[in-house]
Each structure stands twice: as structure tokens, then as C-alpha cells.
Tab-separated table of C-alpha atoms in Angstrom:
chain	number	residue	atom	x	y	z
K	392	UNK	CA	41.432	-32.277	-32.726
K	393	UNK	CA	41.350	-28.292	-33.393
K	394	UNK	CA	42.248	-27.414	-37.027
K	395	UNK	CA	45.495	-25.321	-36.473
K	396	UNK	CA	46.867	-23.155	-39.112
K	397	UNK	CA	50.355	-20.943	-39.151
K	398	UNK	CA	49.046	-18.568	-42.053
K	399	UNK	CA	47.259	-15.187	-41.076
K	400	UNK	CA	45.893	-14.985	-44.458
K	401	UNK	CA	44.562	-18.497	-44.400
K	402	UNK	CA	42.566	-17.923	-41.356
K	403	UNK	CA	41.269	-14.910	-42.911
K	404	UNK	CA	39.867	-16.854	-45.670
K	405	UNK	CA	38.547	-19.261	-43.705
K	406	UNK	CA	36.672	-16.772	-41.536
K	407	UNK	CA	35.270	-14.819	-44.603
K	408	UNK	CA	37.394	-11.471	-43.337
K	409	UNK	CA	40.056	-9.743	-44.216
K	410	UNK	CA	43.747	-10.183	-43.716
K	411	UNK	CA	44.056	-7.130	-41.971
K	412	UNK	CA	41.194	-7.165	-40.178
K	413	UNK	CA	43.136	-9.991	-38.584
K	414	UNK	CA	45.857	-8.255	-37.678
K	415	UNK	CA	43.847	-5.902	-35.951
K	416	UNK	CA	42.331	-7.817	-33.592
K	417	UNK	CA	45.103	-9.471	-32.881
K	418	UNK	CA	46.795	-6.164	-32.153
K	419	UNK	CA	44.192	-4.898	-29.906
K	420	UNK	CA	44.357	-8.362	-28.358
K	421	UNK	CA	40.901	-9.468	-28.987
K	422	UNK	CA	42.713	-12.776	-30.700
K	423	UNK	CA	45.656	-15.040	-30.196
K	424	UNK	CA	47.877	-17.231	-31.373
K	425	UNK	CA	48.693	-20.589	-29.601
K	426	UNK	CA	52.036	-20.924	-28.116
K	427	UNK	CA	53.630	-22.593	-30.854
K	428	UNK	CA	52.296	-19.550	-32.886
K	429	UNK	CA	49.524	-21.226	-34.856
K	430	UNK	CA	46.108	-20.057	-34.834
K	431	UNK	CA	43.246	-22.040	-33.691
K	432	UNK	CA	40.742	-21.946	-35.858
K	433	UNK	CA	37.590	-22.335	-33.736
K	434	UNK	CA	39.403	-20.618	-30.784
K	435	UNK	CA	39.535	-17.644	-33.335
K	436	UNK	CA	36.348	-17.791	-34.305
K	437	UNK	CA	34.870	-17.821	-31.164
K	438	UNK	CA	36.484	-14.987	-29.743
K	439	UNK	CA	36.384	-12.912	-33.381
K	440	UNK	CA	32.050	-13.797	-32.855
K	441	UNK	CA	32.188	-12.719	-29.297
K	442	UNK	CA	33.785	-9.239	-29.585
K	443	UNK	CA	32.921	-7.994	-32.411
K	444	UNK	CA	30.592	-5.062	-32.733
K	445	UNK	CA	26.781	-5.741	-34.367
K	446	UNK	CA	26.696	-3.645	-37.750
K	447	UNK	CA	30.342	-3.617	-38.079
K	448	UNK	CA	31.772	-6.818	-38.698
K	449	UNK	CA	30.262	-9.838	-40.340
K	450	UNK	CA	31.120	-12.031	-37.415
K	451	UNK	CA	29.185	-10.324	-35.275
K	452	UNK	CA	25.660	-12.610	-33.864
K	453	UNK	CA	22.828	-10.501	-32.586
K	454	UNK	CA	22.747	-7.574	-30.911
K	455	UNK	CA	22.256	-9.124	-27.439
K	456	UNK	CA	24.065	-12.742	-27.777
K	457	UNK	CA	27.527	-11.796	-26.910
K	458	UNK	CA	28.773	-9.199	-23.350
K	459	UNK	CA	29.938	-7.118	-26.110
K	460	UNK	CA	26.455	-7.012	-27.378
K	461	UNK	CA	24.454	-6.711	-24.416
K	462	UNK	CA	27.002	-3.764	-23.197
K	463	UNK	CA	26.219	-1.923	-26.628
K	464	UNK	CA	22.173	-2.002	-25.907
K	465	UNK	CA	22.833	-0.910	-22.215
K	466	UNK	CA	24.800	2.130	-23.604
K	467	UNK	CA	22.239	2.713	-25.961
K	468	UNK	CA	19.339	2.442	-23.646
K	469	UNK	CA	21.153	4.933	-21.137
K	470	UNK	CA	21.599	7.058	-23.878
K	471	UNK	CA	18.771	7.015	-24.993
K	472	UNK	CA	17.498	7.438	-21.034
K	473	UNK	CA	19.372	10.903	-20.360
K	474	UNK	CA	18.392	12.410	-23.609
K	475	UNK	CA	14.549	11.720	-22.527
K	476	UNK	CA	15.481	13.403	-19.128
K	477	UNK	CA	17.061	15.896	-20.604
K	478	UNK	CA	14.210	16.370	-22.861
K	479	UNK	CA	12.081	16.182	-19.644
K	480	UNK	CA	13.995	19.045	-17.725
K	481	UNK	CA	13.835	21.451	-20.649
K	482	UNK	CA	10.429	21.148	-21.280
K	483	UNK	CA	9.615	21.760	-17.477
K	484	UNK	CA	8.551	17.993	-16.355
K	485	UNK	CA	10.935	17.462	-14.144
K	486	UNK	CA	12.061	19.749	-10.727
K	487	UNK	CA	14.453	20.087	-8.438
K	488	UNK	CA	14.086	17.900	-5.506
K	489	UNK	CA	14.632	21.334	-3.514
K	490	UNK	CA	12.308	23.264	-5.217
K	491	UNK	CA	9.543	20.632	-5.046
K	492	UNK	CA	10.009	20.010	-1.480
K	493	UNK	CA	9.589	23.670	-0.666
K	494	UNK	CA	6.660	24.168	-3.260
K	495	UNK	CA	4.834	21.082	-1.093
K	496	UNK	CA	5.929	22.822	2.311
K	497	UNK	CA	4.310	26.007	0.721
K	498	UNK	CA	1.165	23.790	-0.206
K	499	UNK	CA	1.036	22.451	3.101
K	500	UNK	CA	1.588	25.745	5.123
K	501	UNK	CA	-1.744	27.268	3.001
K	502	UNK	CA	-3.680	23.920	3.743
K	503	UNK	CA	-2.661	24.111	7.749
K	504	UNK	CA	-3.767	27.935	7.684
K	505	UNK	CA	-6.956	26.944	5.998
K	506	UNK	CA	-8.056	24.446	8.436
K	507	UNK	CA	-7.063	26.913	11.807
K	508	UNK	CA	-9.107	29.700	9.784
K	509	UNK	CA	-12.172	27.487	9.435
K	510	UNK	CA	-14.063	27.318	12.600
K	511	UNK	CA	-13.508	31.156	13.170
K	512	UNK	CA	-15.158	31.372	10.012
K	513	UNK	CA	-18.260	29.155	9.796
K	514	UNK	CA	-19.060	28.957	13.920
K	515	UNK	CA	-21.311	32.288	13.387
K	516	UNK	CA	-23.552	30.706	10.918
K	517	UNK	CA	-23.794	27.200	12.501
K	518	UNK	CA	-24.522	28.945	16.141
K	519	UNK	CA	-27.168	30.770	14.035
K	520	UNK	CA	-28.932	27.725	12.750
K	521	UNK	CA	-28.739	25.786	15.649
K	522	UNK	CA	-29.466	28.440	18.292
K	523	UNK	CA	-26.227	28.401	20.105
K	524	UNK	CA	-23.428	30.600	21.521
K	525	UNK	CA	-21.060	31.370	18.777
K	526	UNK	CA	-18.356	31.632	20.880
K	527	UNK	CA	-18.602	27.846	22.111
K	528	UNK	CA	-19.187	26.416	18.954
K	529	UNK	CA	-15.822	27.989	17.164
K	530	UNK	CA	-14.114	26.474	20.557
K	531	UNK	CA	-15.663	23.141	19.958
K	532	UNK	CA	-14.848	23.340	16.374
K	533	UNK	CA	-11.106	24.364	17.148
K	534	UNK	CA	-10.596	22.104	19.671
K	535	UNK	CA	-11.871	19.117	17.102
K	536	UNK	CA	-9.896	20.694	14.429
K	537	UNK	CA	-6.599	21.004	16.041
K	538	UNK	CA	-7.097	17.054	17.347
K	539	UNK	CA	-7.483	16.237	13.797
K	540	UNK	CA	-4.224	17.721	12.430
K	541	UNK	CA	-2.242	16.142	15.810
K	542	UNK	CA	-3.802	12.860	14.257
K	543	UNK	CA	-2.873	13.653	11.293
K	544	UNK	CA	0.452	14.900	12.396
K	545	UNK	CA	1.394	11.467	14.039
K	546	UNK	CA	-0.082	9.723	10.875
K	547	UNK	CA	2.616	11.558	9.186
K	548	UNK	CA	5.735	11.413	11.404
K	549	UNK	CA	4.645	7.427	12.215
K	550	UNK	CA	7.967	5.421	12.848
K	551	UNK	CA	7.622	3.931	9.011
K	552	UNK	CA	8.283	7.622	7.080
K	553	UNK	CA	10.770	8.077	9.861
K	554	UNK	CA	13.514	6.032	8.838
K	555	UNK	CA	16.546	6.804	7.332
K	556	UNK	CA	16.521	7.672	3.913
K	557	UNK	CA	19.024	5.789	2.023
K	558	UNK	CA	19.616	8.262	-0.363
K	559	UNK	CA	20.839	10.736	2.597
């Protein structure tokens, strides 16, 4: 049978806390009485153990036994998260997803213009060393090139990388 007892103080004495600290929680409701307004003393113990806040009260258990716990370290650890981002963005680390998508549009425009320049380039010295028309070997080499990037190009837009983003 639950012990039951009618006096606030007595349950505070029993629970090693204070009289008013008592009165507080049943206030906020994080304790009750039992309808014939005693208090159960294991009913208030275990809801005193289970809300109250590590560091703060002497009921409390470790950090991460009770919700009350575990919700602490999750604020903690998110607070702890958006300072580092923070800290991140400041310091340059981090980029707009705009920005970055046109700085590797940028990257990729250069790269494409590189590889059409290329056989217009080198076709005079390779038709030198292999005693050939320069004009047909930067048309071989152009033709080869631009199958390349259409490979490429379908590697790219394959039907995997083409699905809908969830974020969108």
C-alpha cells in the first residue's frame, strides 16, 4: 500500500526539499495531490525525479534519464549546433546555396570553353608531327570532343540526378 500523507511539510522532509519548493511544483502542476487531498509519497517522488531540471534540484537523476533531461541536451546540442554555423558563416566556410550554384555554373562554363578551344589549339602541332592536314585533324578532334561532352552531358542529366528534389 502507498504511504499517503496530508502534510505538505512532511512530504518535504521526506523528500529532502523544501516546503516551498513543494508548493511550487505543485503550482506549476508538475505534482498532485490524490483526490482525497493526500499526497502520495512515491507518486510524488516520481514525478518531482522526472521533471526536475539536472543542476537545479537535488531530485534531479542524470542528465539524460528523464524526457525532461534528454530535451535539455537536445537544446543544448542545437545550441551549441547554430553557434558553430554561425561561427562557420562568419568566418567564410559556409555559402549561399545561390552563390555556390552560380560559382560552379561559372566553373563549368570556363571548363566547357576550355575543351571547345582545345582542338583549334593543339591540331597545328599534332598535323605537324604526324604529317597531316591541319584542318582535318582539328575536325576529327572536334568532332571526338563534342561526342565526349554529349556523353558526358547524358551522364549528367541521367534519369537518377533528375528527380525531384525534395527540398524544392
Amino acid at each position: 500500500m502507498p504511504e499517503r500523507i496530508t502534510s505538505t511539510r512532511d512530504l518535504a522532509r521526506r523528500l529532502g526539499v523544501s516546503h516551498t519548493a513543494i508548493q511550487k511544483a505543485e503550482r506549476v502542476g508538475r505534482i498532485s495531490r490524490e483526490p482525497d487531498g493526500c499526497w502520495d509519497v512515491e507518486h510524488v517522488h516520481r514525478d518531482l525525479t522526472a521533471s526536475a531540471v539536472p543542476g537545479r534540484s537535488p531530485m534531479a537523476v542524470s542528465g539524460d534519464a528523464t524526457p525532461l533531461g534528454r530535451l535539455t541536451l537536445a537544446r543544448l546540442a542545437l545550441g551549441v549546433e547554430a553557434q558553430r554555423l554561425a561561427m562557420d558563416e562568419k568566418k567564410g566556410r559556409l555559402m549561399d546555396l545561390a552563390a555556390a550554384n552560380h560559382r560552379v555554373d561559372e566553373v563549368a562554363a570556363g571548363m566547357r570553353d576550355a575543351v571547345l578551344n582545345w582542338p583549334a589549339r593543339v591540331a597545328g602541332q599534332i598535323a605537324a608531327e604526324i604529317g597531316r592536314d591541319p584542318h582535318l585533324v582539328q575536325t576529327i578532334l572536334q568532332e571526338q570532343m563534342h561526342a565526349l561532352l554529349l556523353e558526358v552531358a547524358d551522364r549528367l542529366d541521367s534519369p537518377a540526378s533528375s528527380e525531384t528534389d525534395p527540398r524544392a
